[in-house]
Short mmCIF file of C-alpha atoms in Angstrom, two decimals:
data_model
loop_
_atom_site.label_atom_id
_atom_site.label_comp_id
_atom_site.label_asym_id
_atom_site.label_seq_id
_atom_site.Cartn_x
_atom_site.Cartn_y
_atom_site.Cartn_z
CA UNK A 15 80.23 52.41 63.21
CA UNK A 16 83.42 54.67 63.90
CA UNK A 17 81.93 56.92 66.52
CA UNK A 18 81.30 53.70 68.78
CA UNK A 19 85.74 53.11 68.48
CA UNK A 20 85.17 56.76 70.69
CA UNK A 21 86.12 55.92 73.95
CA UNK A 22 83.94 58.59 75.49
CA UNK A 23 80.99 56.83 73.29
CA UNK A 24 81.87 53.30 75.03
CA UNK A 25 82.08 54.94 78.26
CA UNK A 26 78.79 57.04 77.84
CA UNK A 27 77.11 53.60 76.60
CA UNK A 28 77.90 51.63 79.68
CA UNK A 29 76.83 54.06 82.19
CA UNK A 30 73.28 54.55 80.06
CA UNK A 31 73.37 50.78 80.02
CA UNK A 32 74.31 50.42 83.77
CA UNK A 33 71.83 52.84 85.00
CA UNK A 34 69.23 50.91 82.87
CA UNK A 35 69.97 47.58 84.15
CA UNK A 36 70.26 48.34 87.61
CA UNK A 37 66.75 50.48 87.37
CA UNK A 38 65.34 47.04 86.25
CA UNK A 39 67.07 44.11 88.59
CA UNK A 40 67.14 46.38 91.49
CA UNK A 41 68.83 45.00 94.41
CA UNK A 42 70.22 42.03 92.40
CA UNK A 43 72.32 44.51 90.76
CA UNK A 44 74.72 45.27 93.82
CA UNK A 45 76.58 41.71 93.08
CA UNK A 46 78.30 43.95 90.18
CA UNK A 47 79.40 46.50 92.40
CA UNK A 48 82.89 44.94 92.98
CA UNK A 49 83.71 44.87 89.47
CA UNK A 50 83.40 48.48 88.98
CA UNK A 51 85.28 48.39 92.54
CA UNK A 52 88.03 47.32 91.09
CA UNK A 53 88.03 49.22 87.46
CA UNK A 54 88.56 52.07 90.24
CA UNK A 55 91.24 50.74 92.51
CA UNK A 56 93.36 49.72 89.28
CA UNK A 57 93.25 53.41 88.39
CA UNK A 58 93.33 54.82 91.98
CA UNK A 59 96.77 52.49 92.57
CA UNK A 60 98.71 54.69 89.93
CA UNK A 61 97.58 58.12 91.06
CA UNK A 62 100.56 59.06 93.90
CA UNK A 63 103.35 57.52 91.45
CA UNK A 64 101.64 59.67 88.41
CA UNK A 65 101.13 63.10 90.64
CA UNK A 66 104.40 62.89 91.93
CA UNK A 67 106.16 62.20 88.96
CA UNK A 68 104.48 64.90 87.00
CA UNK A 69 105.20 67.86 89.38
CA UNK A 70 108.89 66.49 89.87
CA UNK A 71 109.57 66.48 86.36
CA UNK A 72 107.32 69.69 85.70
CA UNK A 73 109.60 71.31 88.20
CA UNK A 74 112.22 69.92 87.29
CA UNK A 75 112.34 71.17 83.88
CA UNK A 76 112.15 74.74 84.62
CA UNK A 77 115.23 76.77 84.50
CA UNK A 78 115.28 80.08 85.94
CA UNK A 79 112.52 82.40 87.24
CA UNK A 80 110.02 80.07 85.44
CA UNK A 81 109.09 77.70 88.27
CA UNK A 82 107.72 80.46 90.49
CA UNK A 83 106.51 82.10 87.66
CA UNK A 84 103.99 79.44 86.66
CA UNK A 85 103.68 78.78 90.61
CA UNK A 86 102.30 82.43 90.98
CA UNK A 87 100.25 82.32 88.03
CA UNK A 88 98.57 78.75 88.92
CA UNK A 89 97.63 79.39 92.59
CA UNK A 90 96.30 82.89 91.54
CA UNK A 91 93.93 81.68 88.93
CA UNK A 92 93.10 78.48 91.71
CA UNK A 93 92.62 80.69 94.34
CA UNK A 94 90.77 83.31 93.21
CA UNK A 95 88.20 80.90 91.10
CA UNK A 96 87.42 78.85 94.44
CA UNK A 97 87.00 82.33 96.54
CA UNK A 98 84.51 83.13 93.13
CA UNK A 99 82.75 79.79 93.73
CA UNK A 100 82.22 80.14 97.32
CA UNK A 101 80.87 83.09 96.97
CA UNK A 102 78.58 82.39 94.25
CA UNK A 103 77.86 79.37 96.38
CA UNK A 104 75.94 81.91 99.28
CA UNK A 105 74.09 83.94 96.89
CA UNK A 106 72.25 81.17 94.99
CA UNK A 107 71.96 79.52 98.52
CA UNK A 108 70.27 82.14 99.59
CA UNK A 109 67.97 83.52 96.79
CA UNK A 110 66.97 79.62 96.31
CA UNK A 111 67.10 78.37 99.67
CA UNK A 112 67.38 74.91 99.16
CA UNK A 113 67.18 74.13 102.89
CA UNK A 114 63.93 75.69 103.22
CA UNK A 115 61.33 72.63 104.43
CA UNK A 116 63.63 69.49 104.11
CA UNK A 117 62.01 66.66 105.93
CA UNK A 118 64.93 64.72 107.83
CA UNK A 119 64.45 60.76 107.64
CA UNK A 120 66.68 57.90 108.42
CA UNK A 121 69.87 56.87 110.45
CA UNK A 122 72.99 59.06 110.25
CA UNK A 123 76.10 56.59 110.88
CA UNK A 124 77.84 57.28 114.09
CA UNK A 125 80.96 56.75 112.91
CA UNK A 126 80.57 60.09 110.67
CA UNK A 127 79.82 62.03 113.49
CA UNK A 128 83.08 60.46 115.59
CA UNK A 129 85.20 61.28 112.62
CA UNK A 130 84.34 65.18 112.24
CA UNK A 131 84.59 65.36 115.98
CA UNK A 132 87.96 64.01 115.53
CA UNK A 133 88.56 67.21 113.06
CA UNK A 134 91.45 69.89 113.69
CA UNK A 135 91.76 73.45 114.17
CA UNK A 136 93.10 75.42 111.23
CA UNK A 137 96.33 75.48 112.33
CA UNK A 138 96.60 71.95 112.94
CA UNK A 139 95.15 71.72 109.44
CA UNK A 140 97.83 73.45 108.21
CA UNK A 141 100.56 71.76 109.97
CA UNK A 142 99.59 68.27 108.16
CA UNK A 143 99.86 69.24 104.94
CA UNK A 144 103.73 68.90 105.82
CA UNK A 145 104.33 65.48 106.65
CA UNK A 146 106.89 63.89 108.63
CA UNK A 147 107.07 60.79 106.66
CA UNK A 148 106.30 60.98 103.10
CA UNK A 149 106.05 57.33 102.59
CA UNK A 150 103.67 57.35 104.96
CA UNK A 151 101.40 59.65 103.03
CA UNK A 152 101.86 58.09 99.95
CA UNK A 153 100.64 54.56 101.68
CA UNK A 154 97.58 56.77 102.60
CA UNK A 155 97.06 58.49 99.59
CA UNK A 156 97.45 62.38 101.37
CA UNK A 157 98.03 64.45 98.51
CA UNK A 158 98.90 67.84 99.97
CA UNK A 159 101.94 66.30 101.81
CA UNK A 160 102.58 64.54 98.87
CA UNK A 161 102.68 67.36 96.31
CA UNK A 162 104.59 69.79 98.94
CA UNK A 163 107.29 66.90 99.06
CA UNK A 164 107.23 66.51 95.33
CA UNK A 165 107.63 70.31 94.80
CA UNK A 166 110.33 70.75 96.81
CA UNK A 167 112.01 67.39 95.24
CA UNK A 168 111.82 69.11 91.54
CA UNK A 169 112.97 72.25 92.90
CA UNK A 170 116.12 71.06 94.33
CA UNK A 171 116.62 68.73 91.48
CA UNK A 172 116.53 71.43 89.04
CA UNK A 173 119.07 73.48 91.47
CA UNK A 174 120.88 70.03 91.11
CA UNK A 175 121.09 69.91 87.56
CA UNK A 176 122.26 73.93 87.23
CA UNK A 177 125.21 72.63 89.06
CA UNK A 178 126.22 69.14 87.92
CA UNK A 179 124.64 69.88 84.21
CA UNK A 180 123.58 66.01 85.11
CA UNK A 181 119.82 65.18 83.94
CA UNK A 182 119.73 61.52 84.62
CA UNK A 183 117.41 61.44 87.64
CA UNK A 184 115.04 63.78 85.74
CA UNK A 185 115.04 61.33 82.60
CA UNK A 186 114.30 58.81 84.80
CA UNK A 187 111.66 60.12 86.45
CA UNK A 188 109.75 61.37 83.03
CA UNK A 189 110.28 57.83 82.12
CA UNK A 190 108.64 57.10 85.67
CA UNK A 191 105.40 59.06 84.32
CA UNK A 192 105.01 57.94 80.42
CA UNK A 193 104.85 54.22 81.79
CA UNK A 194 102.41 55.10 84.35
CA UNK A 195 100.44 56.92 81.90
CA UNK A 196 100.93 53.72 79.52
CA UNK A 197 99.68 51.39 81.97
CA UNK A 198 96.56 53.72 82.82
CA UNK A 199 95.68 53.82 79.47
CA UNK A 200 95.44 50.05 79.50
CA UNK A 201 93.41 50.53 82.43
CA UNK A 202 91.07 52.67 80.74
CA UNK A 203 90.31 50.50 78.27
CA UNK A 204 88.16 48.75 80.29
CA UNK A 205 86.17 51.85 81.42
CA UNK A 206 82.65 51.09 79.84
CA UNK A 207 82.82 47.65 82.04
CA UNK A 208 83.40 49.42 85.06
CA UNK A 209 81.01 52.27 84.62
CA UNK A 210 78.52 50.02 83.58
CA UNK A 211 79.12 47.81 87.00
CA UNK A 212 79.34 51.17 89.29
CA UNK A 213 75.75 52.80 87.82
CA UNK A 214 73.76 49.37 87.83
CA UNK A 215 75.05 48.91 91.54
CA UNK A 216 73.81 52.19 91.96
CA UNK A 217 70.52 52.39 90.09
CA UNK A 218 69.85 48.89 91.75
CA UNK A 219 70.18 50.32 95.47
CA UNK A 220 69.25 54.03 95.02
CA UNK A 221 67.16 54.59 92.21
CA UNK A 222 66.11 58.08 91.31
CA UNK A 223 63.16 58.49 94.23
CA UNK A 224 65.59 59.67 96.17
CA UNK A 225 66.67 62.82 94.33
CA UNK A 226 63.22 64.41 94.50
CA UNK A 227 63.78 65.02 98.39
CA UNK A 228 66.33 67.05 97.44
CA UNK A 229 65.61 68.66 94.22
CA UNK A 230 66.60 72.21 95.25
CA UNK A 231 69.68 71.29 96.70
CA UNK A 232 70.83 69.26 93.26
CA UNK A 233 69.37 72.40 91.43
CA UNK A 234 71.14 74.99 93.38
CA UNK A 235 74.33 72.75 92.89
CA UNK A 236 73.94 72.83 89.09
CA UNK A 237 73.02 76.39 88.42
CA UNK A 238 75.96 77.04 90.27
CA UNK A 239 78.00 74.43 87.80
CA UNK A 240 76.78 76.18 84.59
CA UNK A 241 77.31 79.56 85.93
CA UNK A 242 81.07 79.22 87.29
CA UNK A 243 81.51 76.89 83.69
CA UNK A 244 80.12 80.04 81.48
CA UNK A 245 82.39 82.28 83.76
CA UNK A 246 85.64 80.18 82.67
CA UNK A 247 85.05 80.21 79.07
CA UNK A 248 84.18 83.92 79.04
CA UNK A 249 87.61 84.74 81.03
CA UNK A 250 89.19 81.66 78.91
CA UNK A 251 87.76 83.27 75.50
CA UNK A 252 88.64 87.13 76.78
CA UNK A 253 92.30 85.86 77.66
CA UNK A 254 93.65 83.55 75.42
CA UNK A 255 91.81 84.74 72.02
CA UNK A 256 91.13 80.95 71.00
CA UNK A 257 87.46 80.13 69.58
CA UNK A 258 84.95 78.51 72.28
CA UNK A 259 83.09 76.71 69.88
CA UNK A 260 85.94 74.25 69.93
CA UNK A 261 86.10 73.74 73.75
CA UNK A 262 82.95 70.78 73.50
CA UNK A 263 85.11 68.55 71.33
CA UNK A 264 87.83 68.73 72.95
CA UNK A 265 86.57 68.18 76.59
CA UNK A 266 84.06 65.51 75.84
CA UNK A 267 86.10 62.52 76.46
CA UNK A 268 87.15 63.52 80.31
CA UNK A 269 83.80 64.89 80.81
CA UNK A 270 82.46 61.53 80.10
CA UNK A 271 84.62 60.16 82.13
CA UNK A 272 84.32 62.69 84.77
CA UNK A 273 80.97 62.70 85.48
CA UNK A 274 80.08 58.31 85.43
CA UNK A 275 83.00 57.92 87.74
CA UNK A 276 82.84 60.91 90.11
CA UNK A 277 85.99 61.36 90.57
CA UNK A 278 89.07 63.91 89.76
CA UNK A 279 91.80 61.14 90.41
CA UNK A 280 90.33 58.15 88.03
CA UNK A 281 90.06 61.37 85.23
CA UNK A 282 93.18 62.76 85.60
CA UNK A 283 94.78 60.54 83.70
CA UNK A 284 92.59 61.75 80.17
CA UNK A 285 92.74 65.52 81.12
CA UNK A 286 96.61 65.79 81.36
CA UNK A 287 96.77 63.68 77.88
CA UNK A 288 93.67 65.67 76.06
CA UNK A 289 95.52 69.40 77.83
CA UNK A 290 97.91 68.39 75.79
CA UNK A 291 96.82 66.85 72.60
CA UNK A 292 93.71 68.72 71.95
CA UNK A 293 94.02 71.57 73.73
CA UNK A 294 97.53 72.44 73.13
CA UNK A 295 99.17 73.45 76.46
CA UNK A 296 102.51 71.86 76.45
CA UNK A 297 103.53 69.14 78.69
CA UNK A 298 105.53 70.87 81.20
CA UNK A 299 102.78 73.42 82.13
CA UNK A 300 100.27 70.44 82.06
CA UNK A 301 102.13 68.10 84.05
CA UNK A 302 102.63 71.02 86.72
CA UNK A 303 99.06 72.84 86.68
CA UNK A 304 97.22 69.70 86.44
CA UNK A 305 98.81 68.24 89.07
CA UNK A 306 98.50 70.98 91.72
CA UNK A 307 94.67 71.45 90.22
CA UNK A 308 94.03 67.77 91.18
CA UNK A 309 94.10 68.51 95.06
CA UNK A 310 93.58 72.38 94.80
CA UNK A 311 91.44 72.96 91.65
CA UNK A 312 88.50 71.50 92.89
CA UNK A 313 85.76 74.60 92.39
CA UNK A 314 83.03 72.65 92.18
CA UNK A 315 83.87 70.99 95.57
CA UNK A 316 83.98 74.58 96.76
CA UNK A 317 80.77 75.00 95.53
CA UNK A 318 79.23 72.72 96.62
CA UNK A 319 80.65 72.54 100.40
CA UNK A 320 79.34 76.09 100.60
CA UNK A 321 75.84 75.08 99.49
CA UNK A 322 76.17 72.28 102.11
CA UNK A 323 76.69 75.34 104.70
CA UNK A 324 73.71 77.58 103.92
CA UNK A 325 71.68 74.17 103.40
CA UNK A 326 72.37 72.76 106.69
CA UNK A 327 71.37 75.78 108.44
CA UNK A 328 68.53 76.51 106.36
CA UNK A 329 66.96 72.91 107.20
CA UNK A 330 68.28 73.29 110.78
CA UNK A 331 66.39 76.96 110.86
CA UNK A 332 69.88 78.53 111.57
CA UNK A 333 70.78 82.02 111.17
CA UNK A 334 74.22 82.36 109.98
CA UNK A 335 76.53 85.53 110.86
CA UNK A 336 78.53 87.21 109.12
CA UNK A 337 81.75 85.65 110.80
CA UNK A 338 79.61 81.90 110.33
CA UNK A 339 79.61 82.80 106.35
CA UNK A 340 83.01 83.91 105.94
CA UNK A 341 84.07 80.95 107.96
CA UNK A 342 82.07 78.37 105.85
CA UNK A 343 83.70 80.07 102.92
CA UNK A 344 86.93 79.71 104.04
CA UNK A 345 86.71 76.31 105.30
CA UNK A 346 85.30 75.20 101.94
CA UNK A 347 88.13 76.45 100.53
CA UNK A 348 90.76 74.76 102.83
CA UNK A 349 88.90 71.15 102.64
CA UNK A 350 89.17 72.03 98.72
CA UNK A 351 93.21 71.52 98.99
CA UNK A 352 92.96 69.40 101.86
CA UNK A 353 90.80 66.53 100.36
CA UNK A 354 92.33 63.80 97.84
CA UNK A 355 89.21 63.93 95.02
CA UNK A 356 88.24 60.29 95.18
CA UNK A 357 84.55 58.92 95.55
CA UNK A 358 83.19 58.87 99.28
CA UNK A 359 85.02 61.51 101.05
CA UNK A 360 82.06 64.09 101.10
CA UNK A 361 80.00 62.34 104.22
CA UNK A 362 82.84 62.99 106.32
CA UNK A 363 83.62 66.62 104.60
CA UNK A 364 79.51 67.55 105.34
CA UNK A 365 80.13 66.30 109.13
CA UNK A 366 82.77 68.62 109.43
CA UNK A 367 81.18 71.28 108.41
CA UNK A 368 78.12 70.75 110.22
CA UNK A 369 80.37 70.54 113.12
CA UNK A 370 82.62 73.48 112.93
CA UNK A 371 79.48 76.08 112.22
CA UNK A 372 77.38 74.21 115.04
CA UNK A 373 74.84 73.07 111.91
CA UNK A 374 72.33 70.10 112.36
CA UNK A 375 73.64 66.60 112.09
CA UNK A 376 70.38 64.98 111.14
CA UNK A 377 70.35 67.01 107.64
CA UNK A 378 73.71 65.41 106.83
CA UNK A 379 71.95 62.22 105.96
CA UNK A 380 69.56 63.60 103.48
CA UNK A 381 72.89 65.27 101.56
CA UNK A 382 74.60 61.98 101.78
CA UNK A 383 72.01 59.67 99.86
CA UNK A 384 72.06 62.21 96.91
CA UNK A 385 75.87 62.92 96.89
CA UNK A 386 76.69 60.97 93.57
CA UNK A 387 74.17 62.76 91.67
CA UNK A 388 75.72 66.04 93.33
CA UNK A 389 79.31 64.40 92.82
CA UNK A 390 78.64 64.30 88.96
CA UNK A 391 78.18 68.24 89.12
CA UNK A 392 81.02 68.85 91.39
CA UNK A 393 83.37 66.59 89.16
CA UNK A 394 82.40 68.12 85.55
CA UNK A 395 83.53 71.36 87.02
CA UNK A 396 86.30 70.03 88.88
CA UNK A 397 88.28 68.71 85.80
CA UNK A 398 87.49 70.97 83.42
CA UNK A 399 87.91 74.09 85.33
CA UNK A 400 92.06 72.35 85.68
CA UNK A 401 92.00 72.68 81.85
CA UNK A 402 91.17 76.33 81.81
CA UNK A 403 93.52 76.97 84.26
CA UNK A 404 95.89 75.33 82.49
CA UNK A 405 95.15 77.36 79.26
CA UNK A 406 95.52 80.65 81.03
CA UNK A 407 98.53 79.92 82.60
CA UNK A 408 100.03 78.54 79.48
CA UNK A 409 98.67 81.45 77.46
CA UNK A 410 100.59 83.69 79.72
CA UNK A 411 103.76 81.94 79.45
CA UNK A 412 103.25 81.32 75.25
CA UNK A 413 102.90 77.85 75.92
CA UNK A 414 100.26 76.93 74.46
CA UNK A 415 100.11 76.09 70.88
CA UNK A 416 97.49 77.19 68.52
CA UNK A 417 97.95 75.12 65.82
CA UNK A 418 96.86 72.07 67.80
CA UNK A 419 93.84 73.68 69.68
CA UNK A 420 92.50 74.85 66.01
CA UNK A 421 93.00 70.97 64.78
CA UNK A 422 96.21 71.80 62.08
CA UNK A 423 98.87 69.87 64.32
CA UNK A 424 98.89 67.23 66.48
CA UNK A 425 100.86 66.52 69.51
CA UNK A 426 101.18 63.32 71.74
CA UNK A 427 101.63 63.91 74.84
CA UNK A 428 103.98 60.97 75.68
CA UNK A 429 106.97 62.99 74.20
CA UNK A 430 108.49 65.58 76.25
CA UNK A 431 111.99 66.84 75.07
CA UNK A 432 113.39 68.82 78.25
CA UNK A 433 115.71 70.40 77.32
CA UNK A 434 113.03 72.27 74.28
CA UNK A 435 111.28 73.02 76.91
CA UNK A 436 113.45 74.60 79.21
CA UNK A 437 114.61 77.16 76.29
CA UNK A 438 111.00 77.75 75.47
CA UNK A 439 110.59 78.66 79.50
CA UNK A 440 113.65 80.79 79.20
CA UNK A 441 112.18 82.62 75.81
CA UNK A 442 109.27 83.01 77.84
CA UNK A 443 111.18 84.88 81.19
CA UNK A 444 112.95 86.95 78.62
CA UNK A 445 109.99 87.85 77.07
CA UNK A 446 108.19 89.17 80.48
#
């Protein structure tokens, strides 16, 4: 059949198939859990060289005012979506009180709790997303140092080029990106093996008992989802003028993707090519938006770290101020751009929290046994809410092309001619 060629269909089968198996070998079904270990390491080894190539060349390529243009315009839309989602995260949290009669049980590891200890002040926070060795960050994965570095890198290449006229080092580095892109796609391709591995590890160890402790929690964590989703298509529809009804199509494959692997990184990859090829937002405002949404765009993380507040002191029997709120918002914000989006960094994310606001530690534990099921919510909003972004900013700039989100021309998004796109940015500043 052609629809099982889809690789969203493959993917979709494995992790139905996973679950499945793992549900009926149980524990047996950890000895495949270094298989999908791997599927995620091969695509988690390519992320730094594929962010930092995309904002240097997305940079890079803009003449003019059009850099901090498109700056503006993406940190706007990011920032005031994640101030939105925290928000919204409070006032379901407390109509639905998900923290109301949570029954603590089990060991919280130590080591959590000596890690969030560990955990600076805002300033300090601040400070290290400017690092003093950027091949040091890359080593570690830190993507806020990372992107800053890469930022200023396209910047001053571009300032480079205006004087020399010399767009070797720019070539290069696009050339840098399409192989890394290439070799991800080969990656990819064996997706429905590693999902499958991941879930039946999962399903073997887990199961789904554990989710009914927490039902509320989950449920207040996807009401949230759907809402802040229906909230970017309505300001996506209102904006840009394109027809919604096409939005499922194109956003199946990374949602697919997105929610079996939990993780923003591992489906970056697919949303930068399908932003491109399906949507229509051309590659410079992709590779540039998508790559600063990657460590900032995370609104369902915001989300879902402010649920994590108001649940913590709601099974804890807490009584949070006015100051304890705003500061829960805004620290669910700042872990938002200060977290790489890879599976397993929530347990030490909650112990921060529950740290900085006083909050029970014992709660933390409950949250932690259910975060994958949470991390699939987080994820779906995560990725596609970069997409929207993407649209609006591209919409503002008349880079986005409307022919290819209606299905009448295609576009691959392994060709990038720079020097098009540098007039079309210049049209664009003429325009405004």
């Amino acid at each position: 059949m052609k629809s099982l060629s889809n690789p969203a269909v493959q993917i979709g089968i494995g992790a139905i198939g996973g679950l499945a198996f793992g549900l009926i070998v149980g524990d047996w079904a950890g000895n495949l859990k270094f298989i999908g270990d791997i599927f995620i390491r091969l695509i988690q080894m390519s992320i730094v060289p594929l962010v930092m190539a995309s904002v240097i060349v997305a940079t890079g390529s803009m003449a003019g005012a059009g850099t901090g243009k498109v700056a503006l315009r993406t940190f706007t839309w990011m920032l005031g979506f994640s101030v939105v989602a925290a928000v919204l995260a409070w006032g379901l949290s407390v109509a639905i009180r998900p923290g109301d009669g949570m029954v603590f049980s089990g060991n919280l590891d130590s080591s959590l709790k000596a890690s969030a200890d560990k955990a600076l002040g805002w300033q300090d926070t601040l400070l290290n997303f400017v690092s003093t060795n950027v091949f040091n960050a890359m080593s570690t994965a830190t993507m806020v140092p990372i992107i800053i570095f890469s930022l200023l890198f396209g910047i001053s290449l571009r300032k480079q080029i205006n004087k020399t006229g010399d767009t070797s080092v720019l070539t290069f580095i696009d050339q840098i990106q399409q192989i890394v892109l290439t070799m991800i796609r080969l990656v990819m391709t064996l997706a429905p093996i590693g999902v499958f591995c991941l879930l039946a590890a999962l399903a073997g160890d887990v199961g789904f008992a554990v989710v009914t402790t927490t039902l509320k929690y989950l449920g207040t964590t996807l009401l949230g989802v759907v809402l802040l989703f229906a909230l970017f298509v309505a300001v996506v529809t209102v904006r840009t003028r394109l027809d919604p009804r096409k939005l499922p199509e194109k956003l199946a494959e990374q949602t697919t993707i997105a929610i079996t692997t939990t993780s923003s990184a591992v489906t970056f990859p697919t949303v930068l090519k399908n932003t491109v090829e399906k949507v229509g937002v051309s590659q410079k405002i992709a590779n540039f938006t998508l790559s600063i949404g990657l460590t900032m765009g995370s609104y369902g993380a915001v989300l879902n770290y402010m649920i994590v507040v108001v649940f913590l002191a709601q099974a804890g029997g807490v009584d949070l101020s006015i100051g304890q709120i705003a500061l829960g918002m805004g620290l669910a914000i700042l872990l938002n751009m200060g977290t790489i989006t890879v599976p397993g960094g929530f347990p030490v994310v909650a112990m921060f929290l529950a740290t900085s606001l006083d909050l029970p530690f014992e709660a933390v534990g409950l949250l932690i046994a259910v975060d994958w099921f949470a991390g699939i919510f987080r994820t779906f909003l995560n990725v596609n809410g970069d997409t929207f972004v993407a649209m609006l900013v591209s919409n503002a700039d008349n880079e986005i092309d409307r022919d290819v989100y209606n299905g009448t021309k295609t576009a691959t998004a392994e060709e990038m001619d720079l020097d098009e796109h540098s007039d079309m940015m210049a049209r664009a500043d003429r325009a405004d």
